[in-house]
Tab-separated table of C-alpha atoms and ligand atoms in Angstrom:
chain	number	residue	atom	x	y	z
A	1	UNK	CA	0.000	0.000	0.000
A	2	UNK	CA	1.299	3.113	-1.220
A	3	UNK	CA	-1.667	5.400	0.180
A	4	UNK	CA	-2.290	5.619	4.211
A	5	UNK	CA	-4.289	7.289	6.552
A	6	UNK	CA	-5.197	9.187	9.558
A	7	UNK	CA	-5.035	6.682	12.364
A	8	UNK	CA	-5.818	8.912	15.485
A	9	UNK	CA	-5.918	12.359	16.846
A	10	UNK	CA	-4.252	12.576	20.175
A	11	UNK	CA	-5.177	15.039	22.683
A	12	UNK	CA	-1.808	16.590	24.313
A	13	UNK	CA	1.367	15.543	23.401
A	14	UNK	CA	3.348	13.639	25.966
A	15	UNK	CA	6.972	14.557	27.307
A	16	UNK	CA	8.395	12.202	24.584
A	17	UNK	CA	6.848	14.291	22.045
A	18	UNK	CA	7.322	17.622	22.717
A	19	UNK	CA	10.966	16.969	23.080
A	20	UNK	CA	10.967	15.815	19.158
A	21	UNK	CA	8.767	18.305	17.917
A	22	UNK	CA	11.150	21.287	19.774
A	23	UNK	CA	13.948	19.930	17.626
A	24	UNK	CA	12.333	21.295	14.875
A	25	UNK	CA	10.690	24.568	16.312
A	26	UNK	CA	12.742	27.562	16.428
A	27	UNK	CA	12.074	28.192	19.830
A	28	UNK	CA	10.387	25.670	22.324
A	29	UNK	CA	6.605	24.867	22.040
A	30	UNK	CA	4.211	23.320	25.161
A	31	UNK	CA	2.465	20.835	24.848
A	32	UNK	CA	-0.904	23.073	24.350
A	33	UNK	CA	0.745	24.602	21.553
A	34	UNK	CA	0.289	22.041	19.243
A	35	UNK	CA	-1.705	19.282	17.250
A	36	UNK	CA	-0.289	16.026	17.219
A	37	UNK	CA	-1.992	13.122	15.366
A	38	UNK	CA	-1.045	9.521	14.117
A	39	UNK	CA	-0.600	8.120	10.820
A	40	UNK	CA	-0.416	4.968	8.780
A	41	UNK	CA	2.074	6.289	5.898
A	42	UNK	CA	2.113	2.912	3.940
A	43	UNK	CA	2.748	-1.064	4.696
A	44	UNK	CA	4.115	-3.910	2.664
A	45	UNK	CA	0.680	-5.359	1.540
A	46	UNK	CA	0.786	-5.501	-2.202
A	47	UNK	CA	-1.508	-2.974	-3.408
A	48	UNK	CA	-4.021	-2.563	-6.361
A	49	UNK	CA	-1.252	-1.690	-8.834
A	50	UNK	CA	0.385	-5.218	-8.002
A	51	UNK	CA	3.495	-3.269	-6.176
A	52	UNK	CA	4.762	-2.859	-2.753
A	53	UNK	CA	7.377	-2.098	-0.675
A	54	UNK	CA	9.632	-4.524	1.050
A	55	UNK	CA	10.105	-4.415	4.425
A	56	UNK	CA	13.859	-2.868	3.936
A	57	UNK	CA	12.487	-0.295	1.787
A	58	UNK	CA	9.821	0.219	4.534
A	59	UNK	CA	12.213	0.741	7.095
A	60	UNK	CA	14.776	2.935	4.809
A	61	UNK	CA	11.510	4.960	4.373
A	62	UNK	CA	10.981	4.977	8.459
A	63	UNK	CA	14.703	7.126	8.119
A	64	UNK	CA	13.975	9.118	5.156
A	65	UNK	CA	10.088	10.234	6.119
A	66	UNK	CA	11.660	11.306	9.652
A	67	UNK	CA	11.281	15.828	9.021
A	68	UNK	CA	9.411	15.343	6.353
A	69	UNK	CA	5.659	17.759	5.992
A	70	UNK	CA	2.793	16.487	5.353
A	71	UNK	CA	0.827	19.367	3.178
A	72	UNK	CA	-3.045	20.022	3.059
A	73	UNK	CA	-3.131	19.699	-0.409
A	74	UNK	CA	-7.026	21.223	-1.474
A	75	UNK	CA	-5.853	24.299	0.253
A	76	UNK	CA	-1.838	25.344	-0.559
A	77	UNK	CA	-2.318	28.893	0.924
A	78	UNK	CA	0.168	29.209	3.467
A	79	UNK	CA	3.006	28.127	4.305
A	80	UNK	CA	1.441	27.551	7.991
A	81	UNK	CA	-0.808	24.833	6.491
A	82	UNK	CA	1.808	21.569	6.537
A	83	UNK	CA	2.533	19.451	9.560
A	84	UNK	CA	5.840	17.936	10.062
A	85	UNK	CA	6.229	14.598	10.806
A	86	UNK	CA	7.866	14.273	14.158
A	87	UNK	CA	8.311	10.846	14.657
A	88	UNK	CA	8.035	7.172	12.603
A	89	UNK	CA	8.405	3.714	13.179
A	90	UNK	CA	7.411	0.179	12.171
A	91	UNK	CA	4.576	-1.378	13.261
A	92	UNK	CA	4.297	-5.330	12.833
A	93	UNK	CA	0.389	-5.788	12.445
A	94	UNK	CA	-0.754	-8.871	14.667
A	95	UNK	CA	-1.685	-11.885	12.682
A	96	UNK	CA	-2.042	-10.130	9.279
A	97	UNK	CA	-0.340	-12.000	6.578
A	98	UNK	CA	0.163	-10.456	3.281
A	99	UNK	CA	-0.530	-11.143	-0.525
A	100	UNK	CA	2.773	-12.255	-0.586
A	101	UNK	CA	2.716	-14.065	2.374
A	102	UNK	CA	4.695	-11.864	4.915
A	103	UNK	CA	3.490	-10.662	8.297
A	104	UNK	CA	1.753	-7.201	7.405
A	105	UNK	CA	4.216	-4.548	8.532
A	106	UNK	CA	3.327	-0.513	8.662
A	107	UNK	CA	5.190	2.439	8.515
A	108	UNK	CA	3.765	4.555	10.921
A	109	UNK	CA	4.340	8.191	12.071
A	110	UNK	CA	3.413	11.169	14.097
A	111	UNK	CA	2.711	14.454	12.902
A	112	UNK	CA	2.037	17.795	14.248
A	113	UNK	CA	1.143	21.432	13.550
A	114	UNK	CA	1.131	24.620	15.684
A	115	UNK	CA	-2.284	25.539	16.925
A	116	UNK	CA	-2.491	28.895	15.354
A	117	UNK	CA	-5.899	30.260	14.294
A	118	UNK	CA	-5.000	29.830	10.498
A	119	UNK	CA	-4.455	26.133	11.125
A	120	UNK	CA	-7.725	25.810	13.025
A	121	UNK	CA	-9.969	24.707	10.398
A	122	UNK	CA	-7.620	21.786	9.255
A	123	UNK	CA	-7.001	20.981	12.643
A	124	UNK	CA	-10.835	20.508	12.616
A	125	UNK	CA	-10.871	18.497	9.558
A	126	UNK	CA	-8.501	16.264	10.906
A	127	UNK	CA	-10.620	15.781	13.957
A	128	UNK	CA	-14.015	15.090	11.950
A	129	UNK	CA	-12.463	12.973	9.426
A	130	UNK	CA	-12.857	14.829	6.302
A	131	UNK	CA	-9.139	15.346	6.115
A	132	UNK	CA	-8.129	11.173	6.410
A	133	UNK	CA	-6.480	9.762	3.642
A	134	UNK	CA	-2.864	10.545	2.922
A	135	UNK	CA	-0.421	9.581	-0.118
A	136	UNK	CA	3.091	9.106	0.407
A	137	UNK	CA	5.452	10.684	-2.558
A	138	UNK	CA	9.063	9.229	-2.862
A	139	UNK	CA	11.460	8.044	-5.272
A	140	UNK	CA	13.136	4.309	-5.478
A	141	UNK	CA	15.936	3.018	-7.441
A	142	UNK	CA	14.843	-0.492	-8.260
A	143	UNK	CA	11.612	-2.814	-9.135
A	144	UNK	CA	12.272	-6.262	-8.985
A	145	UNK	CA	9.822	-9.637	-9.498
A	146	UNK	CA	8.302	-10.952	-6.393
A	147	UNK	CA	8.373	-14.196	-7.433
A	148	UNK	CA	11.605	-14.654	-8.959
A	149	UNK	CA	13.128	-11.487	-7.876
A	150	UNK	CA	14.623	-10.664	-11.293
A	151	UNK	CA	14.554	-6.941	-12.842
A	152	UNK	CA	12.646	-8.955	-15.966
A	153	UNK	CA	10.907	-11.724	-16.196
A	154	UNK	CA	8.297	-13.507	-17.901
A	155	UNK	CA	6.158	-12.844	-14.836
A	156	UNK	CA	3.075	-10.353	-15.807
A	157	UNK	CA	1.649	-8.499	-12.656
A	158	UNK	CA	-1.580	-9.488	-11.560
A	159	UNK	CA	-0.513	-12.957	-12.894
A	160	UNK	CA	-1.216	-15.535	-10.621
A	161	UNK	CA	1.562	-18.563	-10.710
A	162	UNK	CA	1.586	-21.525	-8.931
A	163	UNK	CA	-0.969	-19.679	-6.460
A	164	UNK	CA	1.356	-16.556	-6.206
A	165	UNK	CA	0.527	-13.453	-7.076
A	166	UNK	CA	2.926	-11.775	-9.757
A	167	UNK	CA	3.731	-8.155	-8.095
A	168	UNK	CA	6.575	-5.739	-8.461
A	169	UNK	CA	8.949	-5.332	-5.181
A	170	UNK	CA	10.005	-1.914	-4.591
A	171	UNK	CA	13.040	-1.617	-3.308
A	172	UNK	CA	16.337	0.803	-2.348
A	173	UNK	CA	13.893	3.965	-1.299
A	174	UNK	CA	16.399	6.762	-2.144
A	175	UNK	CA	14.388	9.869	-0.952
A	176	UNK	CA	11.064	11.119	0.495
A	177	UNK	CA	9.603	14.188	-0.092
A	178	UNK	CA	6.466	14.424	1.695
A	179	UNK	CA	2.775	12.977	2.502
A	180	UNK	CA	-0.533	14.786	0.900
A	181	UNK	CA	-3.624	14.986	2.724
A	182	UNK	CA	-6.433	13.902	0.226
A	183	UNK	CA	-10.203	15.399	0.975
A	184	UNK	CA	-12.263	12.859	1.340
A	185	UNK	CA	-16.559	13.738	0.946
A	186	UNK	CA	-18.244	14.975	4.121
A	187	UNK	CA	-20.366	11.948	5.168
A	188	UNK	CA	-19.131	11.417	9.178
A	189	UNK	CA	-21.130	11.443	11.935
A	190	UNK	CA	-20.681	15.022	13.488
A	191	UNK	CA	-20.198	13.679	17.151
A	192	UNK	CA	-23.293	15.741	18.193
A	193	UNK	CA	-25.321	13.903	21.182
A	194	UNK	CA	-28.729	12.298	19.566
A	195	UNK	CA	-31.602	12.149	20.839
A	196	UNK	CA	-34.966	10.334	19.799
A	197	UNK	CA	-36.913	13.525	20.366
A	198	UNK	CA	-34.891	15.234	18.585
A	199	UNK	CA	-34.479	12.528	15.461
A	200	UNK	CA	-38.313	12.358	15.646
A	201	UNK	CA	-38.924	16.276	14.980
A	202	UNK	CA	-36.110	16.633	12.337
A	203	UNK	CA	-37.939	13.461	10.614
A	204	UNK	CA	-40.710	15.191	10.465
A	205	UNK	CA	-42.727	12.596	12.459
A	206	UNK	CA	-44.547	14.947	14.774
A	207	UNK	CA	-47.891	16.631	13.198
A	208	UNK	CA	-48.707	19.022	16.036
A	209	UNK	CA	-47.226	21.077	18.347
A	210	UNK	CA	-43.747	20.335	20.705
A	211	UNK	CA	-42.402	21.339	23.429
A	212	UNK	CA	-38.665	21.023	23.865
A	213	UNK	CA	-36.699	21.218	26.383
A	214	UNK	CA	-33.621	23.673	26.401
A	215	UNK	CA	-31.239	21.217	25.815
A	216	UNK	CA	-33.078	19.980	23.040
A	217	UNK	CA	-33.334	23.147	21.459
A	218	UNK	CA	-29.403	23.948	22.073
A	219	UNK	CA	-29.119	20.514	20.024
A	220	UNK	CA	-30.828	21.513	17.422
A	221	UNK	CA	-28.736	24.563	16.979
A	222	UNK	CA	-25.664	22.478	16.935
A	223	UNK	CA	-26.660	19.782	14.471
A	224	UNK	CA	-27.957	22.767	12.077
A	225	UNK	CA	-24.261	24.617	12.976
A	226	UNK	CA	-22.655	21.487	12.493
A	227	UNK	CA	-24.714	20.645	9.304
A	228	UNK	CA	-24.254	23.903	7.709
A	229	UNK	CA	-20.307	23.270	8.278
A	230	UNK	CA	-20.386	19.835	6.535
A	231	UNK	CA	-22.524	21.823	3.640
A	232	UNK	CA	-19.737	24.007	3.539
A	233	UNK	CA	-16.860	21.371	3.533
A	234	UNK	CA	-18.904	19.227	0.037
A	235	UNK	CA	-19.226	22.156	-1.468
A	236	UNK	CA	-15.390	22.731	-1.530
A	237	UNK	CA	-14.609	19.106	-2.287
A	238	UNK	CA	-17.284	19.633	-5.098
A	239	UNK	CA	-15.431	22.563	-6.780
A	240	UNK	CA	-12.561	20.485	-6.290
A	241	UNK	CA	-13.876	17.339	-8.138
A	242	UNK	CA	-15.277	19.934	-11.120
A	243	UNK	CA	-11.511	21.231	-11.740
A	244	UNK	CA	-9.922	17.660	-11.502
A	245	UNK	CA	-12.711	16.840	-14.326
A	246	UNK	CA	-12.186	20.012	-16.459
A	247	UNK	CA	-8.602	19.819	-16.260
A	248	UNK	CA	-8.040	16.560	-17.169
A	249	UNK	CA	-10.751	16.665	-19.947
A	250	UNK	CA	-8.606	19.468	-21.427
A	251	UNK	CA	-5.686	16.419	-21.719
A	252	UNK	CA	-8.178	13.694	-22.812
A	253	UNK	CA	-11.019	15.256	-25.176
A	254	UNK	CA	-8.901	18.493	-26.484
A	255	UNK	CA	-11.242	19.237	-28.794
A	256	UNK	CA	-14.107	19.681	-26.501
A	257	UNK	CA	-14.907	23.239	-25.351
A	258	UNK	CA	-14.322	23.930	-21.924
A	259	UNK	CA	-17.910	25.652	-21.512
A	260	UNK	CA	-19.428	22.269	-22.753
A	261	UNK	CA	-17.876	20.177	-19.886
A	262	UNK	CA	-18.386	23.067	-17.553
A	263	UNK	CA	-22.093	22.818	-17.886
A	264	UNK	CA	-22.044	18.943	-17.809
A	265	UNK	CA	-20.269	19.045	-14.962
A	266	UNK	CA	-22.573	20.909	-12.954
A	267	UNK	CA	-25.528	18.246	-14.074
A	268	UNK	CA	-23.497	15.744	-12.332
A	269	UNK	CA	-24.275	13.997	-8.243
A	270	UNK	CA	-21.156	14.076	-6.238
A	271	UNK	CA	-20.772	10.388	-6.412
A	272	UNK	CA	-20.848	10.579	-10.794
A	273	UNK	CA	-18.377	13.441	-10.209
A	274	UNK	CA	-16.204	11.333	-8.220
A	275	UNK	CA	-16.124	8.378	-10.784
A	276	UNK	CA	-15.478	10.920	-13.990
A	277	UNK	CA	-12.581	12.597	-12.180
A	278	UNK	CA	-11.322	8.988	-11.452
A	279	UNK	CA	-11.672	7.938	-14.582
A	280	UNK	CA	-10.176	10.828	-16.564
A	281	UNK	CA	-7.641	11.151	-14.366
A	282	UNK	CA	-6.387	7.700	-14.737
A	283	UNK	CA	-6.686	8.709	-19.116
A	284	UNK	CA	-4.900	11.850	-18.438
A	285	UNK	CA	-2.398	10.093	-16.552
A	286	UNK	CA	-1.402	7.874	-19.810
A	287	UNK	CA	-0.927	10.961	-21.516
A	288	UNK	CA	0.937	12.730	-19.157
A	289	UNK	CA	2.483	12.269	-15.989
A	290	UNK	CA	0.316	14.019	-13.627
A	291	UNK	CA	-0.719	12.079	-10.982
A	292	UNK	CA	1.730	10.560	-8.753
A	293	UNK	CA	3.467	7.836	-10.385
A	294	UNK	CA	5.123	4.609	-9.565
A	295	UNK	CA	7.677	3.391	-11.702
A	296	UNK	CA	10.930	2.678	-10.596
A	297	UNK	CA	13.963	3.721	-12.735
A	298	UNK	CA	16.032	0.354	-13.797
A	299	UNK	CA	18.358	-0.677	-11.320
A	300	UNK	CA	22.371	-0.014	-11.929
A	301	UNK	CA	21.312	3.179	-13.345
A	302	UNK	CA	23.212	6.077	-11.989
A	303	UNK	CA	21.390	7.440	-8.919
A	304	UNK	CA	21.092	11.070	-11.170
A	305	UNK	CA	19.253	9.637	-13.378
A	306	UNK	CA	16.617	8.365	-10.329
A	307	UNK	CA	13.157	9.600	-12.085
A	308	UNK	CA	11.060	10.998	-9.131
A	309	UNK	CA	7.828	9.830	-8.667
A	310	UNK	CA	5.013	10.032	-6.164
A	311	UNK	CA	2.945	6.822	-4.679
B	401	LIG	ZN1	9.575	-12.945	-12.233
């Protein structure tokens, strides 16, 4: 796996903590200071493009991810909107075995970003969800056969032979550059207290008149405040999925003008949204290199001529 995510959101950072984040601060932060959360960067399970990382390469990573920032990627505005990762390690999963048949091992890390007021709202998103899925960007020198372990084989990935699975190993990480937060739609549970009064009257299952009590009432108010936030959050990944679309339709369908798909687009649910911007992407991304990209420069090659790539 080659995308992770969000595993936790920890309340105050411990001792431990603060004294690795202060070797990156200028001057030295408390604890209440800062946001610290957890993170699954990416694991040796082989993942839907038949590749994955060996354990070696997951542990050079572990070195190479240590510093690194993890950037908010839908909004680039500041330079106050990255967190640094802090701390990483490997995590042996209990009991999970792998495609290819090895214990399931994660990269893990810890991340955190000063509590300022212009990182409140991702701070937020982080703690609701919406912010949750991260891709990891790096470069490595060499893809080799995971069943043979040759550079090339006969092998073809996704092959299955003799009950293995035919998957490129990626090995010799030789830099990382940083992990993208990817915005994921608004559908969480706010964390708002429920109650069957309350569920009854917003389901419009009462025909006459209701008395609430003023807890009730404050409830209401915060699932409409909370609502109206979650509004606001779709609507941004929405104009987020209509550029993806119209940008890569500009690389696919050339000819087509841009007012066209800019009216189709705005036809379109959220969820047919989502699957065009997949799917163009993925046609853009045959014709150019614009999504992050995994393949590994041959090994031997001279380490200059290392073609970055992102996972
Ligand atoms: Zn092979």
């Amino acid at each position: 796996m080659k995308e992770g995510l969000v595993m936790k959101s920890a309340g105050v950072p411990g001792r431990e903590d603060m004294e690795a984040i202060n070797m990156y601060t200028r001057r030295a932060y408390g604890p209440e200071e800062v946001y610290m959360f957890s993170l699954v960067l990416c694991d040796n399970e082989i993942d839907r493009d038949f590749e994955r990382f060996s354990v070696e390469s997951l542990e050079r990573l572990r070195e190479l991810f240590l510093g690194k920032t993890c950037i908010f990627d839908h909004e680039r505005k500041s330079a106050n909107q990255t967190a640094r990762i802090y701390h990483t390690e490997l995590e042996q999963a209990k009991g999970e075995i792998t495609q290819a048949g090895e214990g399931l091992v994660r990269l893990t890390a810890r991340a955190y970003l000063p509590r300022t007021q212009g990182n409140k709202e991702t701070i937020e998103l982080i703690e609701s969800g919406i912010l949750k899925e991260v891709s990891v960007s790096c470069s490595v020198k060499c893809g080799v056969c995971g069943i043979c372990g040759k550079e090339s084989c006969e092998h073809k990935k996704g092959g299955t032979y003799g009950g293995r699975l035919a998957h490129t190993v990626l090995t010799e990480p030789t830099d990382a550059y940083e992990c993208s937060f990817v915005a994921v739609p608004a559908q969480r549970g706010a964390g708002v207290v429920k109650s069957a009064k309350v569920e009854k009257l917003l389901s419009g299952e009462y025909g006459g008149e209701v008395t609430l009590s003023k807890a009730q009432v404050t409830e209401i108010g915060e699932r409409f405040k909370s609502l109206s936030e979650k509004a606001g959050w779709g609507e941004r990944y929405r104009t987020e999925l209509e550029r993806g679309v119209l940008k890569y339709s500009a690389i696919v369908q050339p000819d087509m003008p841009r007012a066209v798909m800019e009216s189709a687009v705005k036809g379109l649910s959220i969820e047919e949204l989502s699957a065009m911007e997949k799917t163009y992407s993925g046609m853009a991304q045959k014709i150019l290199p614009l999504k992050p990209q995994l393949m590994p420069a041959a090994c031997g090659r001279k380490e200059s001529n290392n073609r970055d790539f992102k996972i």
